[in-house]
Coordinates of C-alpha atoms (C1' of nucleotides) in Angstrom, one line a residue:
Chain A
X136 CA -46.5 14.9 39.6
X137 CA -42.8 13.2 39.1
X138 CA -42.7 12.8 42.7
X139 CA -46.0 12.5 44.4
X140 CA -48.0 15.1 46.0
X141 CA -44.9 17.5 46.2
X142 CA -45.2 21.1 46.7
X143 CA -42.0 22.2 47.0
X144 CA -39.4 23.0 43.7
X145 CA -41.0 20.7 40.9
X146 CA -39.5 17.7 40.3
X147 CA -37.2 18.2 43.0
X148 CA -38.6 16.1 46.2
X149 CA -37.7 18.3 49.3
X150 CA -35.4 16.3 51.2
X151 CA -37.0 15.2 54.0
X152 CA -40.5 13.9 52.5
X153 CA -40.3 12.9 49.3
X154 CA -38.9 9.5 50.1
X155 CA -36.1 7.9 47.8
X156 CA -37.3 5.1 45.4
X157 CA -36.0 3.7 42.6
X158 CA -38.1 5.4 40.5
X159 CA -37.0 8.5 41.7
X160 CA -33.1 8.2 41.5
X161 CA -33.3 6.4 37.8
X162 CA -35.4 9.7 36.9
X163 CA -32.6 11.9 38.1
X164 CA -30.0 9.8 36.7
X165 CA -31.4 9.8 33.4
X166 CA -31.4 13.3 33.4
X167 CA -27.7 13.3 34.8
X168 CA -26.8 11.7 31.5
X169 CA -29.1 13.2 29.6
X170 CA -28.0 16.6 30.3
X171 CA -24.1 16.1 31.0
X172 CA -23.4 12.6 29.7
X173 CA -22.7 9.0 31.1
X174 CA -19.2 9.8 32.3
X175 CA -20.7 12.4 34.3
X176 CA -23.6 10.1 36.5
X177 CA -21.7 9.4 39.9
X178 CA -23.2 8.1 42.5
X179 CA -21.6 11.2 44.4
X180 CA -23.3 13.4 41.9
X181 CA -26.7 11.7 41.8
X182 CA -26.7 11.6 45.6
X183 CA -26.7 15.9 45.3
X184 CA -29.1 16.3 42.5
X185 CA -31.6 14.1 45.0
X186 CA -30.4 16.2 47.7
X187 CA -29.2 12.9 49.6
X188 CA -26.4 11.3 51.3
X189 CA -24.5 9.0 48.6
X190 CA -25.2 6.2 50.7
X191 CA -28.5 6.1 50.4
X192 CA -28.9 4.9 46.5
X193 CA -27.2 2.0 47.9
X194 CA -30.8 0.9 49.8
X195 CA -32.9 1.4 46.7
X196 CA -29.7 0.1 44.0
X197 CA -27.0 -2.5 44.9
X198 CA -24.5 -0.6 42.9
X199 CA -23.8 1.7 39.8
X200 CA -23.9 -0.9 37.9
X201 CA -28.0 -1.3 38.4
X202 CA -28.4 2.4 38.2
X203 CA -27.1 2.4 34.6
X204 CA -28.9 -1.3 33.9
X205 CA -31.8 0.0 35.3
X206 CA -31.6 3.0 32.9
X207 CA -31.6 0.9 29.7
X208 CA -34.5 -0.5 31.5
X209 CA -36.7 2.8 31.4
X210 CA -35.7 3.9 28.6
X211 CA -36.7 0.6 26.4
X212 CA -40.1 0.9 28.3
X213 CA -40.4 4.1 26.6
X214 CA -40.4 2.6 23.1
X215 CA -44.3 1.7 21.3
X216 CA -44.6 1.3 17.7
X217 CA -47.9 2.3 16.4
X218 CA -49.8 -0.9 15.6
X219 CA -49.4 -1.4 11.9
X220 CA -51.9 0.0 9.5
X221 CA -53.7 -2.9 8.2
X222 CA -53.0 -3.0 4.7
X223 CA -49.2 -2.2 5.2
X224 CA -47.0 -4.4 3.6
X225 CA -44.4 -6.6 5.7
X226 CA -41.9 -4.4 4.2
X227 CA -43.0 -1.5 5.6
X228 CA -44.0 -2.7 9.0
X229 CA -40.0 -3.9 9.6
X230 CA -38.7 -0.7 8.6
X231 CA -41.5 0.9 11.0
X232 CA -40.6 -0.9 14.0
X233 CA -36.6 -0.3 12.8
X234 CA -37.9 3.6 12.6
X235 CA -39.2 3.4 16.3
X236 CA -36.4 1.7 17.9
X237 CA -33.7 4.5 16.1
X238 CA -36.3 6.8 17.6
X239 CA -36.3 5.6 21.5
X240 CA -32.6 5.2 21.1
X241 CA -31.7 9.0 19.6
X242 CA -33.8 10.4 22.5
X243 CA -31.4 9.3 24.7
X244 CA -27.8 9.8 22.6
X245 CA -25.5 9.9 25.7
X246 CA -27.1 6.4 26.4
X247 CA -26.4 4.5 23.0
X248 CA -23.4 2.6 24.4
X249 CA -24.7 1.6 27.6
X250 CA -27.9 0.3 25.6
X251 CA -26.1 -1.2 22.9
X252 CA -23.4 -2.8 24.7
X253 CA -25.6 -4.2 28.2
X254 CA -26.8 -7.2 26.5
X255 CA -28.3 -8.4 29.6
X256 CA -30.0 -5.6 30.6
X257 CA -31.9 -5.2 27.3
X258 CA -33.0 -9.0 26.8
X259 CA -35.0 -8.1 29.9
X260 CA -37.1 -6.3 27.8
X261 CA -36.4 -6.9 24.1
X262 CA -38.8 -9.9 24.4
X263 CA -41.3 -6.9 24.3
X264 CA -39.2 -4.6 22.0
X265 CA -38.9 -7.3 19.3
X266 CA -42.0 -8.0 18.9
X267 CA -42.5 -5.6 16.0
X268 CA -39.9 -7.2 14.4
X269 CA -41.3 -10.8 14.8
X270 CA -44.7 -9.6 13.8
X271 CA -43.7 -7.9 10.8
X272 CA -41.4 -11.2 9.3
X273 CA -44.3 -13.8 10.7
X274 CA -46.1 -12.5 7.3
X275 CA -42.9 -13.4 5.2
X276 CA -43.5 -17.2 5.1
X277 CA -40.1 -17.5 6.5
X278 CA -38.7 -20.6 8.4
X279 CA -38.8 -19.6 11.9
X280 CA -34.8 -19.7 12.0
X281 CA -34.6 -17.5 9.3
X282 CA -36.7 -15.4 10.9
X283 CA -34.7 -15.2 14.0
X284 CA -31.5 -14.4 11.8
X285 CA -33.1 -11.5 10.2
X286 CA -33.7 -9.5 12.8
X287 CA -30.8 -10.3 14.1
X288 CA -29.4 -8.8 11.4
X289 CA -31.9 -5.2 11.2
X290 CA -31.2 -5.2 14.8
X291 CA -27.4 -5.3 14.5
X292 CA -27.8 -3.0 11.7
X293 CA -29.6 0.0 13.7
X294 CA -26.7 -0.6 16.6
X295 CA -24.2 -0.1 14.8
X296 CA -25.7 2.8 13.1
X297 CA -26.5 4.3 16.4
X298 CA -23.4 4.2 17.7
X299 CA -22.0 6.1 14.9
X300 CA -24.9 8.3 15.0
X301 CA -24.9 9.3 18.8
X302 CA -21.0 10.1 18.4
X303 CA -22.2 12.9 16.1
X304 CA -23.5 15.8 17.5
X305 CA -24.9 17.4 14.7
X306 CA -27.8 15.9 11.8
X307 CA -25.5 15.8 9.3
X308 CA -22.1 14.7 9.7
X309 CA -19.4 16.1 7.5
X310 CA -16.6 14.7 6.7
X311 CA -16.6 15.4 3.0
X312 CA -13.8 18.0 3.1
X313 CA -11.8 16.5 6.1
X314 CA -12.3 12.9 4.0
X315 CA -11.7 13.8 0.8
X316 CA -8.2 15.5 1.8
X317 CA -7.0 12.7 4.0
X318 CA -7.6 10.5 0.9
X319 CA -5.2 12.3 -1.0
X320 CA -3.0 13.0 1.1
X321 CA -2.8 9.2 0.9
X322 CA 0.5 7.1 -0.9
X323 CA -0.7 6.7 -4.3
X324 CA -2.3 3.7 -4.8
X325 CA -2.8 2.6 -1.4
X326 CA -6.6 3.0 -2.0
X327 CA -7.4 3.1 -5.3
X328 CA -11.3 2.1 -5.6
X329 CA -11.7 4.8 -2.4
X330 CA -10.2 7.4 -4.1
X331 CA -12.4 6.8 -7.5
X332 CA -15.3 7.1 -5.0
X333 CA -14.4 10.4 -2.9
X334 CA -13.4 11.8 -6.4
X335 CA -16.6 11.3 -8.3
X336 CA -18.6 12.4 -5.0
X337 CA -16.4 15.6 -4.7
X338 CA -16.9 17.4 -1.2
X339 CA -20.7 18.1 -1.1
X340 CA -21.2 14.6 -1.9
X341 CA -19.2 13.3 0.9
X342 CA -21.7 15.0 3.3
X343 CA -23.3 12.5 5.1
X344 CA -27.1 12.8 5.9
X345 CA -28.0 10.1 9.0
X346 CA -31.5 10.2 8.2
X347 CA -31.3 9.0 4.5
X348 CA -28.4 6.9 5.8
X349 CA -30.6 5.0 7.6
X350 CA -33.3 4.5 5.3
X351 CA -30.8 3.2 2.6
X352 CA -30.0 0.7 5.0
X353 CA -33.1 -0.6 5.9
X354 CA -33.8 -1.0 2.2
X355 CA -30.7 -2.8 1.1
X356 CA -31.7 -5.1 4.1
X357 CA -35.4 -5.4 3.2
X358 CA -34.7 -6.3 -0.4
X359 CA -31.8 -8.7 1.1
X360 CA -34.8 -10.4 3.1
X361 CA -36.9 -10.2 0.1
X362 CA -34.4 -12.3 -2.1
X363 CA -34.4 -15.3 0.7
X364 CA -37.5 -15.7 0.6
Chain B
X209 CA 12.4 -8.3 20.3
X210 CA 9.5 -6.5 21.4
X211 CA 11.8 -4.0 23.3
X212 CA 14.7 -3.8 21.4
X213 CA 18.0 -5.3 22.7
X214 CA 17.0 -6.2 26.3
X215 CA 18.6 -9.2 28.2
X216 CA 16.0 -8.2 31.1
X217 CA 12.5 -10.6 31.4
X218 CA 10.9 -10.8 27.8
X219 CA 8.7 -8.0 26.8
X220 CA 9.3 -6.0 29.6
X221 CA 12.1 -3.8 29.8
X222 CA 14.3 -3.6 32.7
X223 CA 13.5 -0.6 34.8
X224 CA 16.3 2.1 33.5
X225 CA 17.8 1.1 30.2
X226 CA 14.5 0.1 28.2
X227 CA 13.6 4.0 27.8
X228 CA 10.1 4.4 27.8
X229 CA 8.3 5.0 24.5
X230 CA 4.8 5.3 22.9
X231 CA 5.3 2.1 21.0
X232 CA 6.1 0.2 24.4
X233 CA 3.6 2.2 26.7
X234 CA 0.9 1.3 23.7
X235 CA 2.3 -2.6 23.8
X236 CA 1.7 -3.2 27.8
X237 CA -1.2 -1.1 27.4
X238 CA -3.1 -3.3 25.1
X239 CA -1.2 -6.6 27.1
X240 CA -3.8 -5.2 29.9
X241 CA -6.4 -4.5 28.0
X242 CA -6.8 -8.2 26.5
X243 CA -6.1 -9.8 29.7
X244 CA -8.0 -8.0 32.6
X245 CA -10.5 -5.6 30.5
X246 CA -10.6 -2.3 29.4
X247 CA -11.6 -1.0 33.3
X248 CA -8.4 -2.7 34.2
X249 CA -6.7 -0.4 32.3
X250 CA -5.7 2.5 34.5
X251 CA -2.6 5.0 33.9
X252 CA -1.4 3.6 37.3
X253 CA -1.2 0.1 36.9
X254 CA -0.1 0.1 33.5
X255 CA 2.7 2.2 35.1
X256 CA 3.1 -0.5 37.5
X257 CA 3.3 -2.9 34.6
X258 CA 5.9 -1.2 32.7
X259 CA 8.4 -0.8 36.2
X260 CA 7.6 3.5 36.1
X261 CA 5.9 5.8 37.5
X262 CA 2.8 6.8 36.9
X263 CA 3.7 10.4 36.0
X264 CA 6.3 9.0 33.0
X265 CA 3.8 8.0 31.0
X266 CA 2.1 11.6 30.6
X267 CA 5.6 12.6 28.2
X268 CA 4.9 10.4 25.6
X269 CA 0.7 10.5 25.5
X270 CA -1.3 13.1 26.8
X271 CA -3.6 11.6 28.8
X272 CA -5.4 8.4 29.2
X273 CA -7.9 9.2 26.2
X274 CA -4.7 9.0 23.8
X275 CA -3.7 5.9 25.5
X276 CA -7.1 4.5 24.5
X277 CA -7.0 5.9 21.2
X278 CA -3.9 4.9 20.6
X279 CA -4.7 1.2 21.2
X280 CA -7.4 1.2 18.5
X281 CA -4.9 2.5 15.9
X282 CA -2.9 -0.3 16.8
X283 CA -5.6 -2.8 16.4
X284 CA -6.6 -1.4 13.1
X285 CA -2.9 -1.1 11.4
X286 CA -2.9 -5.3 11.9
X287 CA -6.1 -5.5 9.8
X288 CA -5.0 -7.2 6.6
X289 CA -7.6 -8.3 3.6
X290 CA -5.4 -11.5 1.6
X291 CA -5.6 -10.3 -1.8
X292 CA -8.9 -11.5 -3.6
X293 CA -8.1 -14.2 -5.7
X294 CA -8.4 -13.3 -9.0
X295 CA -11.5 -14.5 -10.2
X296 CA -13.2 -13.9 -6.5
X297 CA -16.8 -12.2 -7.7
X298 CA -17.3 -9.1 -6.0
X299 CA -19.5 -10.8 -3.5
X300 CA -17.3 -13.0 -1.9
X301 CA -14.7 -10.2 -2.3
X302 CA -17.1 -8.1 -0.1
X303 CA -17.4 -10.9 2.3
X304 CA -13.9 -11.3 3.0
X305 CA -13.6 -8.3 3.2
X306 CA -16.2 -8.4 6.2
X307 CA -15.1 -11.3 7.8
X308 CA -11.2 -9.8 7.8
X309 CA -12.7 -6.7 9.6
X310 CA -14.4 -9.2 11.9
X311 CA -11.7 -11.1 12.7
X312 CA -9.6 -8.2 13.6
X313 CA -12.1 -7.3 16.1
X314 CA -12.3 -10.6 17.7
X315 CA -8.6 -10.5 18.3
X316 CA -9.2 -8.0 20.8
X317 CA -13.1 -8.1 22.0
X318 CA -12.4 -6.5 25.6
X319 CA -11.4 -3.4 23.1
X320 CA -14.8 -3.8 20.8
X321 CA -16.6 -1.2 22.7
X322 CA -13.8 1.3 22.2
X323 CA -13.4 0.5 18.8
X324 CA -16.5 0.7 17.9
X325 CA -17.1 4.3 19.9
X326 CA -14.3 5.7 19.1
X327 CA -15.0 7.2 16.2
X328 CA -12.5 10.4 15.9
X329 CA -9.8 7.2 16.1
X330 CA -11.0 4.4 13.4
X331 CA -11.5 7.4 10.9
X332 CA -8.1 8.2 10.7
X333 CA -6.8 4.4 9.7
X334 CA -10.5 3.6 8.3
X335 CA -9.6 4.8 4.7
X336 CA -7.3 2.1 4.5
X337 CA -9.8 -0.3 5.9
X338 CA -12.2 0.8 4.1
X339 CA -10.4 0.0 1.0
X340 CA -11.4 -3.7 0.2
X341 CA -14.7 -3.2 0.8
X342 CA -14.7 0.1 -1.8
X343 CA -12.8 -2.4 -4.0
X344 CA -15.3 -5.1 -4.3
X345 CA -18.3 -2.9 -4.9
X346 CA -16.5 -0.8 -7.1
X347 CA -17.0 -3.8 -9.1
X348 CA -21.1 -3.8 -9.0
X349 CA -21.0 -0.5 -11.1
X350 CA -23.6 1.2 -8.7
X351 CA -23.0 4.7 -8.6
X352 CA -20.7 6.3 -6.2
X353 CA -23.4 7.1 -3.7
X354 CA -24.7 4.1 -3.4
X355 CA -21.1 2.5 -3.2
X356 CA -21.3 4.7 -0.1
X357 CA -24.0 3.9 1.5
X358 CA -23.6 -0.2 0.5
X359 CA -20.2 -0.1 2.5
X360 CA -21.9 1.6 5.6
X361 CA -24.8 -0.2 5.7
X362 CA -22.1 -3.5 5.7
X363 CA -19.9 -1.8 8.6
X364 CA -23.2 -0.7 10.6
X365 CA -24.3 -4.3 11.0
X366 CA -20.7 -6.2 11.7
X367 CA -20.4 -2.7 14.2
X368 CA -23.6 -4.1 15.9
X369 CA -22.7 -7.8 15.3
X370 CA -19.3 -7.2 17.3
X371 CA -20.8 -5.2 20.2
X372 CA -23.4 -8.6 20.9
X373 CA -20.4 -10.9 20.0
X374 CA -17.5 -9.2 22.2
X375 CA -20.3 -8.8 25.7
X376 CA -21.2 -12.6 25.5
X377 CA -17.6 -15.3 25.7
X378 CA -18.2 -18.4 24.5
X379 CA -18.6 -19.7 20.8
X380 CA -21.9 -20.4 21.4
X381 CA -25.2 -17.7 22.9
X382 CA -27.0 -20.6 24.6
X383 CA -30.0 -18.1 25.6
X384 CA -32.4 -20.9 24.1
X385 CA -34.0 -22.1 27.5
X386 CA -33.7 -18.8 29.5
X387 CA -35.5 -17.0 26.5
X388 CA -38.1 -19.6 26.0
X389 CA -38.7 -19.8 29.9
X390 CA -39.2 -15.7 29.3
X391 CA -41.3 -15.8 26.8
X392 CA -43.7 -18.2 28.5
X393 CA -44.0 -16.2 31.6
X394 CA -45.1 -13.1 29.3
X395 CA -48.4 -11.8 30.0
X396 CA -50.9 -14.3 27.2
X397 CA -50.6 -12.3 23.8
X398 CA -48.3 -9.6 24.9
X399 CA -46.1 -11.1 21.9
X400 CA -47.5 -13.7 20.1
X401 CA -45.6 -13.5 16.6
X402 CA -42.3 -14.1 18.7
X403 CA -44.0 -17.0 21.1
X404 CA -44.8 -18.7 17.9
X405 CA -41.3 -18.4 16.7
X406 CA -39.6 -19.3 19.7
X407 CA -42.4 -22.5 20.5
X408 CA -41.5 -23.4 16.5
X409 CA -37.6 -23.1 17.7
X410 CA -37.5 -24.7 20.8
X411 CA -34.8 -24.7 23.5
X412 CA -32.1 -26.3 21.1
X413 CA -33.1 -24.1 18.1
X414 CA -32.3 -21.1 19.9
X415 CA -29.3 -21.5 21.1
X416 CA -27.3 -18.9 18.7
X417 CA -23.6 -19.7 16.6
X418 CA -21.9 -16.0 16.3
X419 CA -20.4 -17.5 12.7
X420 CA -23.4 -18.9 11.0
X421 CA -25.0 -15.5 12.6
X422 CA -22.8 -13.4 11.1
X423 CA -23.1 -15.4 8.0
X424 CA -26.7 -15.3 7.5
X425 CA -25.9 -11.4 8.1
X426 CA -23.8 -11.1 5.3
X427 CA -25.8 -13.1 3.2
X428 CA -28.9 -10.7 3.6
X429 CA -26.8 -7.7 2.9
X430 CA -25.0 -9.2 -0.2
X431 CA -28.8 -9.9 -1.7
X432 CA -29.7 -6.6 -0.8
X433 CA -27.3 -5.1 -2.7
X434 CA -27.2 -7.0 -5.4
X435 CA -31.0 -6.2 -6.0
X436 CA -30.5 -2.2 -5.9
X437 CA -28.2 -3.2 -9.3
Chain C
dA217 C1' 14.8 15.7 27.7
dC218 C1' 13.0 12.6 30.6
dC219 C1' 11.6 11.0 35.0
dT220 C1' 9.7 11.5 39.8
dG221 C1' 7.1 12.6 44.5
dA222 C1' 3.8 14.9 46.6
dA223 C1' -0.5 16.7 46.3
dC224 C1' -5.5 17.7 44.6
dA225 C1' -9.9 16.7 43.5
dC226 C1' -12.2 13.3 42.6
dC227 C1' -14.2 8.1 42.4
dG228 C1' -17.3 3.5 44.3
dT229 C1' -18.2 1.1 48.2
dT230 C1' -18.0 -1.0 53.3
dC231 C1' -19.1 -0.6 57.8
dA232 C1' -20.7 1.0 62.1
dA233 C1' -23.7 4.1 63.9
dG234 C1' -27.7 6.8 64.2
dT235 C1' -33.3 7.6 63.8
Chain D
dA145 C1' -36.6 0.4 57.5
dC146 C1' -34.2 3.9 56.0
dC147 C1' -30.6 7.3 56.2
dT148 C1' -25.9 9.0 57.4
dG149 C1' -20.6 10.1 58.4
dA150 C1' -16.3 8.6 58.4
dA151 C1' -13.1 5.8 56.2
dC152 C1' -10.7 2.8 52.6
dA153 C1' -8.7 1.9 48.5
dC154 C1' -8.6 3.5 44.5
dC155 C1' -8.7 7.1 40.2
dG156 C1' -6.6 10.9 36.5
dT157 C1' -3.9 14.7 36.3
dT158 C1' -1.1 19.3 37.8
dC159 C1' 2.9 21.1 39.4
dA160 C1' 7.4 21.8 41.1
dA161 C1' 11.5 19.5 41.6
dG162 C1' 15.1 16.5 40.4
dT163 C1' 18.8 14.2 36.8

DNA sequence: ACCTGAACACCGTTCAAGT
DNA sequence: ACCTGAACACCGTTCAAGT
């Protein structure tokens, strides 16, 4: 079904028939990266998982460059949030939409940094992917510039979490231990008010869960909102 | 100065007596980096720019990763936080704290990306970072966990803030026109809570100020904060 | 100890040629 | 129109050799 009425290995097109597209090469890149990470997508090595001369991306995609934009591409066309319940609060329909775009983002971890950092590539289609986000502050009463600035701000907030959440490989990252002796292996006094902190939390404390990482987030930032208004 | 006592062109040693060193390799490195981009930065020209060959390099850092690493420790050990004055609440102390961290970052924006990826690097200087920001909420009496989670939330977003900041160049996003022309051409009702705001806006209203931006940011977070007291 | 030259196994991309 | 082969100008890094 990936590539048309196929009957040869699945997903695979025999070279020969199934003809190149873009669709086709941004599938296999995507799974390039998905499977062995960004530094890994060549062209070279794309050109052999399609079974294909490297040249012949180059009549489909102008460059690498467009492979990887058009990447960020597919995969933001991926992201729906569920329409809001009715009766759900404004509150809850920001940190929904926040919820889906961490969601679309972790399924592809090896592309975080391309998403987050090709700004042109995602205003394609954040006009679409915002949209949650404008929906959910339209019921705040906000000035329309404030509304702009917060999602600017949740939006921010969920890249930079990303980032340091697709660097991790596991669901919780733990740096308690490793933390908590750097700290004192620190010059006395060269960080007090840390040092109170990583003391009091003690190792187990230190672990850090992403999931409720994220949610404390989104509330510190909802109540933030909250107080503008 | 920067090579010790050379008579040779300033800042770059004379091929033979300046003896190569991590310090100096680390120096033309980031001279590279700031200038031409982080893709400039290849162990071969940089070789090229400090008179050697590209092989000499390899003795004093391992390999190009360590070169890159090395670069953001550099970077980091020049963040400074003035001392809060006295009598600073623990809100502005927070949000110098912030705009320090940003400033830092803006120094280098061609290294932003790195820096903000490269997360086995800031760890090891961000406990000294860290510390102002641990210091001003140490003062909100929050327990220890949330002290935690308030500094990462705070990081998260001027980690996202950065990435948008450091891809665009001038002072000033001027996507007002090209994202009102966008959001007219959208299919009728495809997003309707983000046409009203942009319509409300207008071309000159969107056009986007990184400071009051980041501001605005900070302003949120600090409220949200404050109401998890 | 530090530096080098040649070499290896890669890259992205151009260009002229094939069907 | 689409695909290809050979070639160009690069990469990072290993290894053996020089001082």
């Amino acid at each position: 079904m990936a590539s048309g009425g196929n009957i040869g290995r699945p997903g695979r097109p025999r070279s020969g028939d199934g003809r190149l597209s873009k669709k086709v090469i941004l599938e296999a890149a995507l799974r390039i990266v998905d499977r062995d990470g960004i530094e890994a997508m060549t062209m070279r090595r794309l050109a052999s998982a399609l079974g294909v001369n490297p040249m012949s991306i180059y009549h489909h995609l102008p460059n690498k460059a467009a492979v990887l934009s058009g990447l960020v591409e597919v995969v933001f066309s991926q992201l729906q949030v569920a329409a809001p319940a009715d009766g759900a609060s404004w509150q809850d329909q920001l940190k929904d939409a926040a919820r889906a775009y961490r969601r679309v983002l972790r399924t592809h971890p090896n592309l975080a940094l391309q998403i987050v950092s090709d700004t042109a590539a995602v205003s394609d289609v954040l006009v679409i992917a915002g949209e949650p986000f404008y929906q959910a502050l339209a019921q705040t009463g906000l000035p329309p510039r404030s509304i702009v600035e917060s999602v600017d701000v949740v939006v921010d907030f969920i890249h930079g979490f990303m980032l340091g959440e697709a660097s991790s490989t596991s669901e919780t990252f733990d740096l308690g231990p490793d933390l908590l002796k750097r700290v004192r292996d620190l010059p006395a006094g060269k960080a007090p008010a840390l040092t109170r902190v990583a003391e009091a939390l003690g190792e187990s404390g230190f672990r850090y869960e992403f999931d409720s990482g994220f949610e404390s987030g989104l509330n510190v930032l909802v109540r933030g909102i909250e107080a503008g208004i």
